[in-house]
Amino acid sequence: DGGITQSPKYLFRKEGQNVTLSCEQNLNHDAMYWYRQDPGQGLRLIYYSQIVNDFQKGDIAEGYSVSREKKESFPLTVTSAQKNPTAFYLCASRTGSEQYFGPGTRLTVT
Amino acid sequence: KQEVTQIPAALSVPEGENLVLNCSFTDSAIYNLQWFRQDPGKGLTSLLLIQSSQREQTSGRLNASLDKSSGRSTLYIAASQPGDSATYLCAVDYGNKLVFGAGTILRVKS
């Protein structure tokens, strides 16, 4: 089955700790994206990558970092510099005009 | 600034009703527009994609229209069912990114 996997589904961390969210795809898509979703708001773009070893900041990149060493993988690190990290994080990949989304990771920082 | 607005924010209807969800966008220089469905705590599922040159797309009981000049799209759901209950998100593609509306929460009562 082709698709996008995100792990874990739920993640809990203490304030001040960095945490890395996993995103893997076997769709052979070049472009991958990370979004953040907060209650009552639309998805907001954090980072995106059009090709391996290259990525660009989205609208809300502060406090986040990414890497794209392999086509299949696009991990997102939420650093201690992110002021409000508790949110639902969605990874997506794209072919042509359509984006395909993973199931999401809910991060709670206390 | 590229903004997407969805009206209404929430909608509750009895089973069997036809309904319309609205999406408006400020920048009409779009590549395409995509409607997604999101179930609670889950990722996004693509419902319909309308290219900028198209006026509408249909899939089963769903019909989406696009009026690029006025910056509007509608999603029409015919003969609604309880299984249609979800959040519906409109996303406008500007080439390098999608801009999302906040969504319409739909509840179909049996």
Coordinates of C-alpha atoms in Angstrom, one line a residue:
Chain A
D1 CA 0.0 0.0 0.0
G2 CA 1.4 3.4 -1.0
G3 CA 1.0 6.2 1.4
I4 CA 2.4 8.6 4.0
T5 CA 3.1 7.5 7.6
Q6 CA 3.7 9.7 10.6
S7 CA 4.8 8.5 13.9
P8 CA 4.0 8.5 16.7
K9 CA 0.3 9.4 16.7
Y10 CA 0.6 11.1 20.1
L11 CA 3.7 12.7 21.5
F12 CA 4.2 14.2 24.9
R13 CA 7.2 16.3 25.9
K14 CA 8.4 18.6 28.6
E15 CA 8.9 22.3 27.9
G16 CA 12.5 23.0 26.9
Q17 CA 13.1 19.7 25.1
N18 CA 13.5 19.3 21.4
V19 CA 11.4 16.7 19.7
T20 CA 11.5 15.2 16.2
L21 CA 8.4 14.1 14.3
S22 CA 8.7 11.4 11.6
C23 CA 7.2 11.5 8.1
E24 CA 7.9 8.8 5.6
Q25 CA 6.3 8.3 2.1
N26 CA 6.5 5.5 -0.4
L27 CA 4.7 7.3 -3.2
N28 CA 7.9 8.4 -4.9
H29 CA 6.8 12.1 -4.7
D30 CA 9.5 14.7 -4.9
A31 CA 7.7 17.4 -2.9
M32 CA 7.0 17.1 0.8
Y33 CA 5.4 19.6 3.3
W34 CA 4.8 20.1 7.0
Y35 CA 1.7 21.9 8.3
R36 CA 0.6 22.8 11.7
Q37 CA -3.2 22.8 12.7
D38 CA -4.6 24.6 15.7
P39 CA -8.3 24.4 16.8
G40 CA -10.5 26.6 14.7
Q41 CA -7.8 27.5 12.3
G42 CA -6.8 26.3 8.9
L43 CA -3.5 24.5 8.2
R44 CA -0.4 26.7 8.2
L45 CA 2.7 25.8 6.3
I46 CA 5.9 25.3 8.3
Y47 CA 8.5 24.0 5.8
Y48 CA 8.4 22.4 2.4
S49 CA 10.9 20.6 0.2
Q50 CA 10.7 20.3 -3.6
I51 CA 13.7 18.0 -3.9
V52 CA 16.3 16.0 -1.8
N53 CA 18.8 18.2 0.1
D54 CA 16.7 21.3 -0.4
F55 CA 13.9 22.9 1.6
Q56 CA 12.3 26.3 2.1
K57 CA 10.6 28.1 5.0
G58 CA 6.9 28.4 5.0
D59 CA 4.8 31.0 6.8
I60 CA 5.6 29.9 10.4
A61 CA 9.1 28.4 10.3
E62 CA 10.4 30.0 13.5
G63 CA 11.3 27.4 16.1
Y64 CA 11.2 24.5 13.7
S65 CA 13.9 22.8 11.6
V66 CA 13.8 20.1 8.9
S67 CA 16.1 17.9 6.8
R68 CA 15.6 16.1 3.5
E69 CA 18.5 13.6 3.2
K70 CA 16.3 11.0 1.4
K71 CA 13.4 11.3 -1.0
E72 CA 11.2 9.2 1.3
S73 CA 11.8 11.0 4.5
F74 CA 11.2 14.6 5.8
P75 CA 11.5 14.8 9.6
L76 CA 10.5 17.9 11.5
T77 CA 12.2 19.0 14.7
V78 CA 10.3 21.2 17.1
T79 CA 12.9 23.1 19.1
S80 CA 12.7 24.7 22.5
A81 CA 12.6 28.1 20.6
Q82 CA 9.0 27.4 19.4
K83 CA 6.8 29.4 21.8
N84 CA 3.6 27.4 21.5
P85 CA 4.5 23.9 20.2
T86 CA 1.3 22.1 21.3
A87 CA -0.6 21.4 18.1
F88 CA -1.6 18.8 15.5
Y89 CA 1.1 18.3 12.9
L90 CA 0.4 17.1 9.4
C91 CA 2.9 15.9 6.7
A92 CA 2.0 15.9 3.0
S93 CA 3.5 15.0 -0.3
R94 CA 2.6 16.2 -3.7
T95 CA 2.5 14.9 -7.3
G96 CA 1.2 17.2 -10.0
S97 CA -1.7 19.3 -8.6
E98 CA -2.7 17.0 -5.7
Q99 CA -1.4 16.9 -2.2
Y100 CA -1.7 13.7 -0.1
F101 CA -1.7 13.9 3.7
G102 CA -0.5 11.6 6.4
P103 CA -2.6 10.8 9.5
G104 CA -0.9 13.4 11.7
T105 CA 0.9 13.6 15.0
R106 CA -0.6 15.3 18.0
L107 CA 2.2 17.0 20.1
T108 CA 1.5 18.1 23.6
V109 CA 4.2 20.1 25.5
T110 CA 3.7 20.8 29.2
Chain B
K1 CA -2.0 38.8 1.5
Q2 CA -3.5 35.5 0.4
E3 CA -6.4 34.6 2.6
V4 CA -9.1 32.0 2.4
T5 CA -12.4 32.2 4.2
Q6 CA -15.0 29.5 4.7
I7 CA -18.6 30.2 5.6
P8 CA -20.4 28.9 7.7
A9 CA -17.9 27.9 10.4
A10 CA -20.4 25.2 11.5
L11 CA -23.5 23.6 10.1
S12 CA -26.0 21.2 11.5
V13 CA -28.7 19.7 9.2
P14 CA -31.1 16.7 9.2
E15 CA -30.3 13.7 7.1
G16 CA -31.4 14.0 3.5
E17 CA -30.9 17.7 3.1
N18 CA -28.9 19.2 0.3
L19 CA -26.3 21.7 1.5
V20 CA -23.8 24.2 0.3
L21 CA -20.4 25.1 1.8
N22 CA -18.7 28.4 0.7
C23 CA -15.1 29.3 0.2
S24 CA -13.8 32.7 -0.8
F25 CA -10.2 33.8 -1.6
T26 CA -8.5 37.1 -1.9
D27 CA -5.9 36.5 -4.6
S28 CA -7.5 35.1 -7.8
A29 CA -4.1 34.1 -9.4
I30 CA -4.6 30.5 -8.5
Y31 CA -3.4 27.3 -10.0
N32 CA -6.2 25.2 -8.7
L33 CA -8.5 24.7 -5.7
Q34 CA -9.0 21.6 -3.6
W35 CA -11.7 20.5 -1.2
F36 CA -10.7 18.1 1.6
R37 CA -12.5 16.2 4.3
Q38 CA -11.1 15.8 7.8
D39 CA -12.5 13.4 10.4
P40 CA -11.7 14.2 14.1
G41 CA -8.0 13.6 14.9
K42 CA -7.2 12.4 11.4
G43 CA -5.4 13.6 8.3
L44 CA -7.0 15.1 5.3
T45 CA -8.7 13.2 2.5
S46 CA -9.0 14.9 -0.9
L47 CA -12.5 15.1 -2.2
L48 CA -12.3 17.2 -5.4
L49 CA -9.7 19.2 -7.2
I50 CA -10.7 22.0 -9.7
Q51 CA -8.1 23.3 -12.0
S52 CA -8.1 27.1 -12.5
S53 CA -9.4 26.6 -16.1
Q54 CA -12.4 24.5 -14.9
R55 CA -15.8 25.7 -13.7
E56 CA -16.8 22.6 -11.7
Q57 CA -16.0 19.0 -10.7
T58 CA -18.3 16.2 -9.6
S59 CA -17.8 13.1 -7.7
G60 CA -20.9 11.1 -6.6
R61 CA -23.0 13.3 -4.4
L62 CA -20.4 16.1 -4.3
N63 CA -20.2 19.0 -6.8
A64 CA -17.6 21.7 -6.5
S65 CA -17.8 24.9 -8.5
L66 CA -15.1 27.6 -9.1
D67 CA -15.6 31.3 -10.0
K68 CA -12.0 32.5 -10.2
S69 CA -12.9 36.1 -11.2
S70 CA -15.0 36.6 -8.1
G71 CA -12.7 34.6 -5.8
R72 CA -15.4 32.0 -4.8
S73 CA -15.9 28.2 -4.7
T74 CA -18.8 26.2 -3.4
L75 CA -19.1 22.6 -2.4
Y76 CA -22.5 21.2 -2.9
I77 CA -23.5 18.0 -1.0
A78 CA -26.6 16.2 -2.2
A79 CA -28.8 14.1 0.0
S80 CA -26.6 14.4 3.1
Q81 CA -26.0 11.3 5.3
P82 CA -24.7 11.0 8.9
G83 CA -21.5 9.6 7.5
D84 CA -20.9 13.0 5.9
S85 CA -20.3 14.5 9.3
A86 CA -16.7 15.9 9.3
T87 CA -14.8 19.1 8.8
Y88 CA -14.5 20.3 5.2
L89 CA -11.5 22.3 4.3
C90 CA -11.0 24.5 1.2
A91 CA -7.4 24.9 0.0
V92 CA -6.2 27.3 -2.7
D93 CA -3.0 26.4 -4.6
Y94 CA -0.8 29.3 -5.6
G95 CA 1.9 27.1 -7.1
N96 CA 4.4 26.7 -4.4
K97 CA 2.0 26.3 -1.5
L98 CA -1.6 25.7 -0.5
V99 CA -3.5 28.3 1.6
F100 CA -6.2 26.8 3.7
G101 CA -9.5 28.1 5.1
A102 CA -10.4 27.4 8.7
G103 CA -13.0 24.8 7.6
T104 CA -16.7 24.2 8.0
I105 CA -17.7 21.7 10.7
L106 CA -20.7 19.7 9.3
R107 CA -23.0 17.6 11.4
V108 CA -25.7 15.5 9.7
K109 CA -28.3 14.3 12.2
S110 CA -30.1 11.0 11.7

